[in-house]
Short mmCIF file of C-alpha atoms in Angstrom, two decimals:
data_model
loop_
_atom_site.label_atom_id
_atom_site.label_comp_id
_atom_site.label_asym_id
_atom_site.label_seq_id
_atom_site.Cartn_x
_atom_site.Cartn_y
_atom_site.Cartn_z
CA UNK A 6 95.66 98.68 82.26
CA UNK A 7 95.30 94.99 82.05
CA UNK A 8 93.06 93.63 78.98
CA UNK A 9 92.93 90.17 77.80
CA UNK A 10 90.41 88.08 75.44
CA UNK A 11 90.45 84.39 74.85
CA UNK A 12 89.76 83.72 70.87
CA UNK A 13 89.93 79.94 71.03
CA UNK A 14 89.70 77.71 73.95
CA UNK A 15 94.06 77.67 74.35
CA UNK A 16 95.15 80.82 72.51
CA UNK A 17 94.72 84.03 74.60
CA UNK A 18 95.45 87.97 73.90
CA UNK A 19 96.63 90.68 75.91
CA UNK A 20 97.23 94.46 75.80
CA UNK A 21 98.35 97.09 78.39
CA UNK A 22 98.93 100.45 78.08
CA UNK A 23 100.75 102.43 80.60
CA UNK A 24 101.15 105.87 81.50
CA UNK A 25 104.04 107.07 83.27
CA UNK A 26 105.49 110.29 85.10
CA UNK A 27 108.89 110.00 86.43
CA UNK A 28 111.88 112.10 87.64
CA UNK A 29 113.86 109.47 89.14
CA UNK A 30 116.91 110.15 91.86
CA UNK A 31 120.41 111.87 90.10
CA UNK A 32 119.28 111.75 87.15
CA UNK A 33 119.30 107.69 87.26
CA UNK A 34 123.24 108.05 87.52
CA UNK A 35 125.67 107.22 90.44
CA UNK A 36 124.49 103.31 91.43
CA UNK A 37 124.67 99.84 89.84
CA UNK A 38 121.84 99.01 91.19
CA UNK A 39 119.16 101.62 91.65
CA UNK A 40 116.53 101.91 94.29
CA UNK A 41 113.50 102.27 91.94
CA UNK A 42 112.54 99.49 89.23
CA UNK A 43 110.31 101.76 87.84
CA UNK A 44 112.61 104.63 87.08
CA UNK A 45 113.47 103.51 84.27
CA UNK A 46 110.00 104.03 82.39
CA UNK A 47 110.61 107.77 81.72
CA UNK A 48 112.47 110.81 82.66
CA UNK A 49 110.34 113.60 83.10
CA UNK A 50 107.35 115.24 84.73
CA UNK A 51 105.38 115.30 81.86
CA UNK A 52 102.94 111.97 81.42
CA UNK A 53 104.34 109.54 78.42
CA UNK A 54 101.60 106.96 77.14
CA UNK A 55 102.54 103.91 75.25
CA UNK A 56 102.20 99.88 74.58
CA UNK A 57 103.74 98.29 77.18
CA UNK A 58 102.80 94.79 76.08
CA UNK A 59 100.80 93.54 73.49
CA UNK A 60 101.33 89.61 72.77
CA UNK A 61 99.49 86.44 72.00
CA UNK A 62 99.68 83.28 74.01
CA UNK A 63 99.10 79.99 72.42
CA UNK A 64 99.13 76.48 74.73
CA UNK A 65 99.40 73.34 73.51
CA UNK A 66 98.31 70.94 76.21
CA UNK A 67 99.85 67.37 76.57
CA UNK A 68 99.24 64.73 79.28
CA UNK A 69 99.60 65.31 82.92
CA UNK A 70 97.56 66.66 85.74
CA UNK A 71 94.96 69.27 85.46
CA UNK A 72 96.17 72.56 86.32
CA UNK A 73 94.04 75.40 87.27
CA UNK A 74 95.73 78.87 86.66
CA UNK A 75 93.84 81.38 88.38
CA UNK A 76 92.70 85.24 86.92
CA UNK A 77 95.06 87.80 87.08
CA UNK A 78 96.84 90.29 85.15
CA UNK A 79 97.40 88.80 82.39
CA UNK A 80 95.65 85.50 82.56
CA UNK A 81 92.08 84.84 82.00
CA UNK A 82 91.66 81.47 84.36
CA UNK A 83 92.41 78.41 82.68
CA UNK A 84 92.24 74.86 82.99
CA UNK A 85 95.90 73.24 81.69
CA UNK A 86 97.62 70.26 81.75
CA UNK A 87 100.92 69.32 83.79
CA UNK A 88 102.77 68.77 80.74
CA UNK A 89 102.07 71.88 78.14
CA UNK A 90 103.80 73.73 75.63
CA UNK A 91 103.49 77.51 75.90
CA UNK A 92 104.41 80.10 73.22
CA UNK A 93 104.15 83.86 73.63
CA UNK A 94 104.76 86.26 70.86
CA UNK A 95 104.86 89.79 70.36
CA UNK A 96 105.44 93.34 72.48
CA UNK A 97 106.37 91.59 76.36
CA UNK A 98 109.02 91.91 78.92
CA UNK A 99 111.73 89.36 79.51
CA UNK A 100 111.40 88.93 82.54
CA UNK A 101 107.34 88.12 82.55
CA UNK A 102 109.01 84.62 80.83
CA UNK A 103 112.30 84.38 82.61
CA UNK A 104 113.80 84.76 86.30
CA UNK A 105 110.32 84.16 88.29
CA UNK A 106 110.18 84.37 91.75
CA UNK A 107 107.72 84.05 94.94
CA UNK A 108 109.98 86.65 97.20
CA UNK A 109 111.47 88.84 94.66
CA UNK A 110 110.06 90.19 91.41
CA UNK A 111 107.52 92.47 90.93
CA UNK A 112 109.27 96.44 92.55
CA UNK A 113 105.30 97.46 92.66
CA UNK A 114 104.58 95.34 96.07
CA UNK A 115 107.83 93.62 96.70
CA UNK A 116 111.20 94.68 96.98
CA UNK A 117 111.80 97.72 94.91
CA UNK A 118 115.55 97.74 94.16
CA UNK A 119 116.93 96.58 90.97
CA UNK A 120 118.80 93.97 92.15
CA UNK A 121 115.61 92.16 93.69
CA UNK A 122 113.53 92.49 90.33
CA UNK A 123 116.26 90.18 88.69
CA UNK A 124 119.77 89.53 88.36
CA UNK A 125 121.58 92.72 88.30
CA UNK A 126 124.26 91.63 86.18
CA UNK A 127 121.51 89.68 83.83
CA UNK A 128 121.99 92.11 80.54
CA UNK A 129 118.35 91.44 79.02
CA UNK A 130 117.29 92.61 75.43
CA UNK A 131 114.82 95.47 76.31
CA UNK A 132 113.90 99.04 75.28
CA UNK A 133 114.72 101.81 77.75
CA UNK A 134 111.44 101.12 79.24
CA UNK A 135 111.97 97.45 79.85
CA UNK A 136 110.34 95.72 77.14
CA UNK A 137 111.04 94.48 73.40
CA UNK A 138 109.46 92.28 70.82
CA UNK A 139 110.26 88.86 70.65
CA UNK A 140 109.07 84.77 70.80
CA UNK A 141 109.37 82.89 73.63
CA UNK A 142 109.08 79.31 74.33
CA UNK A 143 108.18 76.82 77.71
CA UNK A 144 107.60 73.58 77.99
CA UNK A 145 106.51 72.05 81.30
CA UNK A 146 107.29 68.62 82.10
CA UNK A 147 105.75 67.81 85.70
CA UNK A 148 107.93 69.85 88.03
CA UNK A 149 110.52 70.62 85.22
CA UNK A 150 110.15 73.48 82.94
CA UNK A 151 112.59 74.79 80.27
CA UNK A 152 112.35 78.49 78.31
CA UNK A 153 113.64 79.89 75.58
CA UNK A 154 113.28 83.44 73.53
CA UNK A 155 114.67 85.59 71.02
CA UNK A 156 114.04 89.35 72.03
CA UNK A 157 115.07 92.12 69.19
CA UNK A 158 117.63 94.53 71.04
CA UNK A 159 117.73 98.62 71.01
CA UNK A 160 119.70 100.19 68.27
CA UNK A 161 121.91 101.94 70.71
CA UNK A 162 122.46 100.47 74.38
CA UNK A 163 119.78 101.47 76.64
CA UNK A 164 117.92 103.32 73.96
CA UNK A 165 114.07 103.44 73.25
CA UNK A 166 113.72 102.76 69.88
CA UNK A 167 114.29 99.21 68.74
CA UNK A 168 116.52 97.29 66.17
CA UNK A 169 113.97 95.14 63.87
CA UNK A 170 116.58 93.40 62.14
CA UNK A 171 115.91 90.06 64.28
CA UNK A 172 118.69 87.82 62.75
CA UNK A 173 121.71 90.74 62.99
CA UNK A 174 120.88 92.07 66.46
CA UNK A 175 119.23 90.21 69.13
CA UNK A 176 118.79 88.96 72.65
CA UNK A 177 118.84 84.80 73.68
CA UNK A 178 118.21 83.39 76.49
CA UNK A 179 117.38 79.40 78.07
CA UNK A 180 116.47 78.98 81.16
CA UNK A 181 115.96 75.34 83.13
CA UNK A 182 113.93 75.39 86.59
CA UNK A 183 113.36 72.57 88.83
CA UNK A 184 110.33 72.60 91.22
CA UNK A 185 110.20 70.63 94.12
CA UNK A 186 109.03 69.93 97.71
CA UNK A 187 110.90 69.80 100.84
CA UNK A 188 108.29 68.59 103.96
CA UNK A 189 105.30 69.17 101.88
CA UNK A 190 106.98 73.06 101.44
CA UNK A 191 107.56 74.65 97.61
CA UNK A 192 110.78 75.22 96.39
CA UNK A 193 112.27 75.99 93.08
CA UNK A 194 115.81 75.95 91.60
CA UNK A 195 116.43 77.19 88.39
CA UNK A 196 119.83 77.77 85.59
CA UNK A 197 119.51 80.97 83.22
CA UNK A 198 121.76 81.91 80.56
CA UNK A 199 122.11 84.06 77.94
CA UNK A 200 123.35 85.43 74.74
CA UNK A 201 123.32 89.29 73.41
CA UNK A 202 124.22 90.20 69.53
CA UNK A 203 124.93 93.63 69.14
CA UNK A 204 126.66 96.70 68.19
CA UNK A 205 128.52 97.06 71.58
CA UNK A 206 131.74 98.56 72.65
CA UNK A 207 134.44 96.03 74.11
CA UNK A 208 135.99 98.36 77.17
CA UNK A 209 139.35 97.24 76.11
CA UNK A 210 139.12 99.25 73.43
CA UNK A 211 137.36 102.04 75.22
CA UNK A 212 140.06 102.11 77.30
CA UNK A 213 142.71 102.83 74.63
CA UNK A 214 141.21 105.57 73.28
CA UNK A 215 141.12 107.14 76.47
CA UNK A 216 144.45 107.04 76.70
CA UNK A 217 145.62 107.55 73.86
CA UNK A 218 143.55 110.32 73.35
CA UNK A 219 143.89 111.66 76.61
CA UNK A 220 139.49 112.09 77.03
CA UNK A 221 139.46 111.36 80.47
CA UNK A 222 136.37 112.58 81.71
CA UNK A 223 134.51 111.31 78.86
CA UNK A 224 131.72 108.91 77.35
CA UNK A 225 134.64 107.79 75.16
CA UNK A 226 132.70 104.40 74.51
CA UNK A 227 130.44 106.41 72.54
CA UNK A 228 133.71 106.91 70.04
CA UNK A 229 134.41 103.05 69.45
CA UNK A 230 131.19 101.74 68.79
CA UNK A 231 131.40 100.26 65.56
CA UNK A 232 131.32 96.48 65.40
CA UNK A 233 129.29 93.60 66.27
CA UNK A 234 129.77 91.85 69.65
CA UNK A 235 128.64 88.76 71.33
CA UNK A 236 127.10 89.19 75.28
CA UNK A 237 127.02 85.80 77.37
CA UNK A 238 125.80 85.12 80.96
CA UNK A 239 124.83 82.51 82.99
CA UNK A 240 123.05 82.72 86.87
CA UNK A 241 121.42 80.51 89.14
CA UNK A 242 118.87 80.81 90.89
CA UNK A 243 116.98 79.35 94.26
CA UNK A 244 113.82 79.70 96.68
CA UNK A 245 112.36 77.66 99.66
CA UNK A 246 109.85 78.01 101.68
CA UNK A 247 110.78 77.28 105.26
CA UNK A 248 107.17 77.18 106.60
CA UNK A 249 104.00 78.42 105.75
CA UNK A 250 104.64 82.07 106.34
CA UNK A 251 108.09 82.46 105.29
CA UNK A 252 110.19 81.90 102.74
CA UNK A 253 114.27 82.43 101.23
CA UNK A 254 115.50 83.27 97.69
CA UNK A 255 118.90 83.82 96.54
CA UNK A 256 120.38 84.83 92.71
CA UNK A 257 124.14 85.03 91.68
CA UNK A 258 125.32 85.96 88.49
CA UNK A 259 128.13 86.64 86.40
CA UNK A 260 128.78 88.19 82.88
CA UNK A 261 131.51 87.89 80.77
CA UNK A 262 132.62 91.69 81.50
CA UNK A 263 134.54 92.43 78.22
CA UNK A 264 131.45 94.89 76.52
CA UNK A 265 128.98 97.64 77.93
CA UNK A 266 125.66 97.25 79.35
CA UNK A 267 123.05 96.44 76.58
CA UNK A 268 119.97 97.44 78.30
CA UNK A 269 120.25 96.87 82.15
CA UNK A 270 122.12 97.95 84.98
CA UNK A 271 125.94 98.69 85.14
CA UNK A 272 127.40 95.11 86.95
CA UNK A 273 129.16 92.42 85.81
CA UNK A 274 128.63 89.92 88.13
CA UNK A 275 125.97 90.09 91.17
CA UNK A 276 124.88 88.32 94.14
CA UNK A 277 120.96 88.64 96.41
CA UNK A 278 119.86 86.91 99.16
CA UNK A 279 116.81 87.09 101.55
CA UNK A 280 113.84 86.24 103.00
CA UNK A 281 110.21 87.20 103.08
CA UNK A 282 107.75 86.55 105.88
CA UNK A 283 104.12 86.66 105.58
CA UNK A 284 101.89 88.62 108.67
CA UNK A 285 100.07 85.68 109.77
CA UNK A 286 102.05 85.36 112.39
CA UNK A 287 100.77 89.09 113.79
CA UNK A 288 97.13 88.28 112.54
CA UNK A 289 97.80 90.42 109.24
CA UNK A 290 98.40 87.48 106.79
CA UNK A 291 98.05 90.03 103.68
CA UNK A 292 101.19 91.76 104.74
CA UNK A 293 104.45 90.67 104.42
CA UNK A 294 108.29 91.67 105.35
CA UNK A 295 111.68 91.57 103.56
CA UNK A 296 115.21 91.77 103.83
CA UNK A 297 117.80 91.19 101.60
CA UNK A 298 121.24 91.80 101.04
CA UNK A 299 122.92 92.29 97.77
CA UNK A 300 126.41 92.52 96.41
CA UNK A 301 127.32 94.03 92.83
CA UNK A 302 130.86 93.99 91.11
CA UNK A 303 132.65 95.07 88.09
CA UNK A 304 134.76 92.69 85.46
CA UNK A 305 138.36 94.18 85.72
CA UNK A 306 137.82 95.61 81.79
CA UNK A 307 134.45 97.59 82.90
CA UNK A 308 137.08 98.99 86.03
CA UNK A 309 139.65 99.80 84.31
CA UNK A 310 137.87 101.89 81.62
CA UNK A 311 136.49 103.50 84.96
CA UNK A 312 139.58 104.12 86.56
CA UNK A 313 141.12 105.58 83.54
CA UNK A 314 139.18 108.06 83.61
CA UNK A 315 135.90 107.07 81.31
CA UNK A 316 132.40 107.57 81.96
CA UNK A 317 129.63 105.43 81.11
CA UNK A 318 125.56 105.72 81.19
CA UNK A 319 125.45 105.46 85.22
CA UNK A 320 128.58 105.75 86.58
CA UNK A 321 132.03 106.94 86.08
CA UNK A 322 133.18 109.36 88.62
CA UNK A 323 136.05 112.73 88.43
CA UNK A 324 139.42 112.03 90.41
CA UNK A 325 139.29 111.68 93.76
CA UNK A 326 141.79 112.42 96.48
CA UNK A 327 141.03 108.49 97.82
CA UNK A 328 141.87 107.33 94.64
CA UNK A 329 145.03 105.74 93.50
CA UNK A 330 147.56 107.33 91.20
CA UNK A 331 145.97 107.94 88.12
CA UNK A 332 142.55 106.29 89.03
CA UNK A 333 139.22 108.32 89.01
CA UNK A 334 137.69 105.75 91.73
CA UNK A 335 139.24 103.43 94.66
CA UNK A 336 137.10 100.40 93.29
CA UNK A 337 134.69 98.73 96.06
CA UNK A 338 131.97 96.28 95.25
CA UNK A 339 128.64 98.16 95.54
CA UNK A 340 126.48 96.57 98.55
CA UNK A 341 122.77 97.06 99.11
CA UNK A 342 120.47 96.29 102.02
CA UNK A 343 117.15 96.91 101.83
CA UNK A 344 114.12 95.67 104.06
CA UNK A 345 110.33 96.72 103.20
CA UNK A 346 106.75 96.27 104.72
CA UNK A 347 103.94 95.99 102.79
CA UNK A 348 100.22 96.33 104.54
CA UNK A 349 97.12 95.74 103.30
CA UNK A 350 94.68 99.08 103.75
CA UNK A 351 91.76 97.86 102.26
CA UNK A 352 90.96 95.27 99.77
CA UNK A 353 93.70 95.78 96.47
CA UNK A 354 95.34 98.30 98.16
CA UNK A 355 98.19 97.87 99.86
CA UNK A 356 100.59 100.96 101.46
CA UNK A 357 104.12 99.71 101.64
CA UNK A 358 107.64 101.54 103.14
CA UNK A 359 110.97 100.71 102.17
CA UNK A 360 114.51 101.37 103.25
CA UNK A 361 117.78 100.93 101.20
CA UNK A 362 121.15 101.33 102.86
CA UNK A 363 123.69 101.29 100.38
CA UNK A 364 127.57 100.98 100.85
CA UNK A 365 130.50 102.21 97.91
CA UNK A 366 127.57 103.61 95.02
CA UNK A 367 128.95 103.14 91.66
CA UNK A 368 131.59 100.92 92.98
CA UNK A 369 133.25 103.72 94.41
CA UNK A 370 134.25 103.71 98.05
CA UNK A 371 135.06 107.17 98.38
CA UNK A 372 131.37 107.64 97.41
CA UNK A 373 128.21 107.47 100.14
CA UNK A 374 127.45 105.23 102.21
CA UNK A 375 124.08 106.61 100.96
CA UNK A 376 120.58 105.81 103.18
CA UNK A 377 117.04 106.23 101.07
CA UNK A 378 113.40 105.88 102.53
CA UNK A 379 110.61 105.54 100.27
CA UNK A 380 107.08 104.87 100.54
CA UNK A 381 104.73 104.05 98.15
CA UNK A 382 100.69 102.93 97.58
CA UNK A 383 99.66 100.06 94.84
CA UNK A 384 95.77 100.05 94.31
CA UNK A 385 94.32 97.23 91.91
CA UNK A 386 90.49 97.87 90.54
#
């Protein structure tokens, strides 16, 4: 549930709960990047309730052009200027600051893997749910707009319950996006990077206690966990609309691939494209149609703590007869194609199906190629 109250004319707040129930696929083990952005939320059949956001949202207009931002979820309408300053603090999600798109965002009516809510191999401070406490920062300039936050971080890697202590453990990030027209069509290209402080486990290290302690077969990073590490990251990131009813988006991504997964997906470095195409065309203009394609990969520490034998939170895999001497997978970059349709019913609710065909899961190409359908109904009131 969406509510929101505006206390002065440019400071807003905003609370949802959310309920989930959720078994997802495997156990949410065996993929980089899984087929479900929402499995993440819970693991179990029995209903959790909890804050999922609960921030305040203070703008401080400057000069520019009158901008009228429309009601939604999360924002009462409001008049702005071009040129504002925008701060949000509190209980939010990363990514409801950073890494927007048109084609690819939101796994509730778009695309549904996570490689298509984000970059895969963008490590983001979050809880095990998907969101932290933080401040974030944006200042829009005309068609420029740069972001920064500090998020807190869990106090074990993908973990629910979160490390307060703000200045010792914590999440960065500063993002630059450039908005522009091409032929009177929107387009957007945008620079994200970040920095993660954290008790983390460099897979160097990892890897020689797996050897040297011969625990192949193991969650052996779960021995060497004991000092602070530093996270970086950088992406890029692009969309255009080609006409009016169809559009292209593209992310790539890279890590630096010496320490575990903080709170996000198992992948080092990452690459999406696609397209989405609006039914117009077909005389449904509240549907719409993607494809994408997707590529994942592994920094050669995070493989070779894999191939010598170690296990992490979502992959790691016994030996296998395809394997090379000694190695517990014959490394492969994971690939992902997915294509959905999304139809409007009736008014707010839309009935969408989705495919995912996915090529060497958990980097592993003596693994799959593994094929899931999915369907799925999204009703707003």
């Amino acid at each position: 549930m969406f509510f929101g109250a505006r206390l002065a004319p440019n400071t807003d707040i905003y609370f949802n709960p959310e309920v989930v129930s959720c078994v997802p696929f495997s156990g949410l083990v065996g993929l980089g990047g899984f087929t479900n952005g929402e499995a993440t939320k819970t693991n179990g059949a029995q209903a959790k309730f909890y804050s999922a956001r609960a921030f305040l949202r203070q703008t401080f207009n400057q000069e520019g052009d009158k901008v009228v931002l429309e009601n939604d979820a999360n924002q009462i309408t409001q008049t702005v200027n071009s040129n504002r300053v925008v701060l949000t603090a509190g209980q939010f999600s990363t990514l409801d600051i950073f890494d927007d798109s048109k084609y690819a965002k939101d796994p509730c009516i778009q695309f549904m893997s996570w490689g298509n809510m984000t970059y895969l191999a963008y490590d983001y401070a979050a809880d095990a749910r998907g969101y932290s406490w933080g401040l974030a920062g944006e200042w829009y300039l005309d068609n420029w707009v740069l972001r920064a936050s500090r998020m807190i971080t869990p106090k074990t890697p993908n973990g629910l319950n979160l490390n307060w202590q703000i200045f010792n453990a914590y999440g960065d990030q500063f993002e630059v996006e450039r908005q522009h027209t091409i032929g009177d069509l929107p387009g957007k290209v945008s620079v994200l990077a970040y920095r993660n402080k954290m008790i983390l486990v460099r897979f160097q290290d990892a890897t020689n206690y797996l050897i040297a302690n011969n625990a192949q077969g193991t969650q052996a990073i779960n021995n060497v966990r004991n000092n602070y590490q530093y996270k970086t990251g950088i992406g890029i990131n692009g969309e255009q609309a080609l006409t009016k009813t169809l559009g292209i988006y593209g992310r790539a991504f890279t890590s630096d691939g010496h320490t575990e997964t903080m709170s996000f997906a198992e992948a080092d470095n990452s690459i999406s494209v696609g397209m989405s195409l609006n039914g117009a065309g077909w005389t449904r203009p509240f549907d719409t149609i993607g494809i994408s394609m997707m590529q994942n990969g592994l920094s050669s520490f995070r493989r070779n703590y894999l191939q010598a034998g170690g296990i992490s939170y979502f992959i790691g895999d016994t030996p296998s007869p395809h394997a090379g001497p000694g190695q517990t997978i014959n490394y492969r970059p994971e690939r992902v194609g997915e294509i959905c349709y999304n139809a409007l019913l009736v008014k707010n609710v839309l009935l969408g199906v989705n495919f995912q065909h996915i090529n060497n899961p958990a980097y592993n190409s003596a693994r799959g190629p593994v094929n899931i359908a999915s369907f799925r109904v999204h009703a707003e009131f």
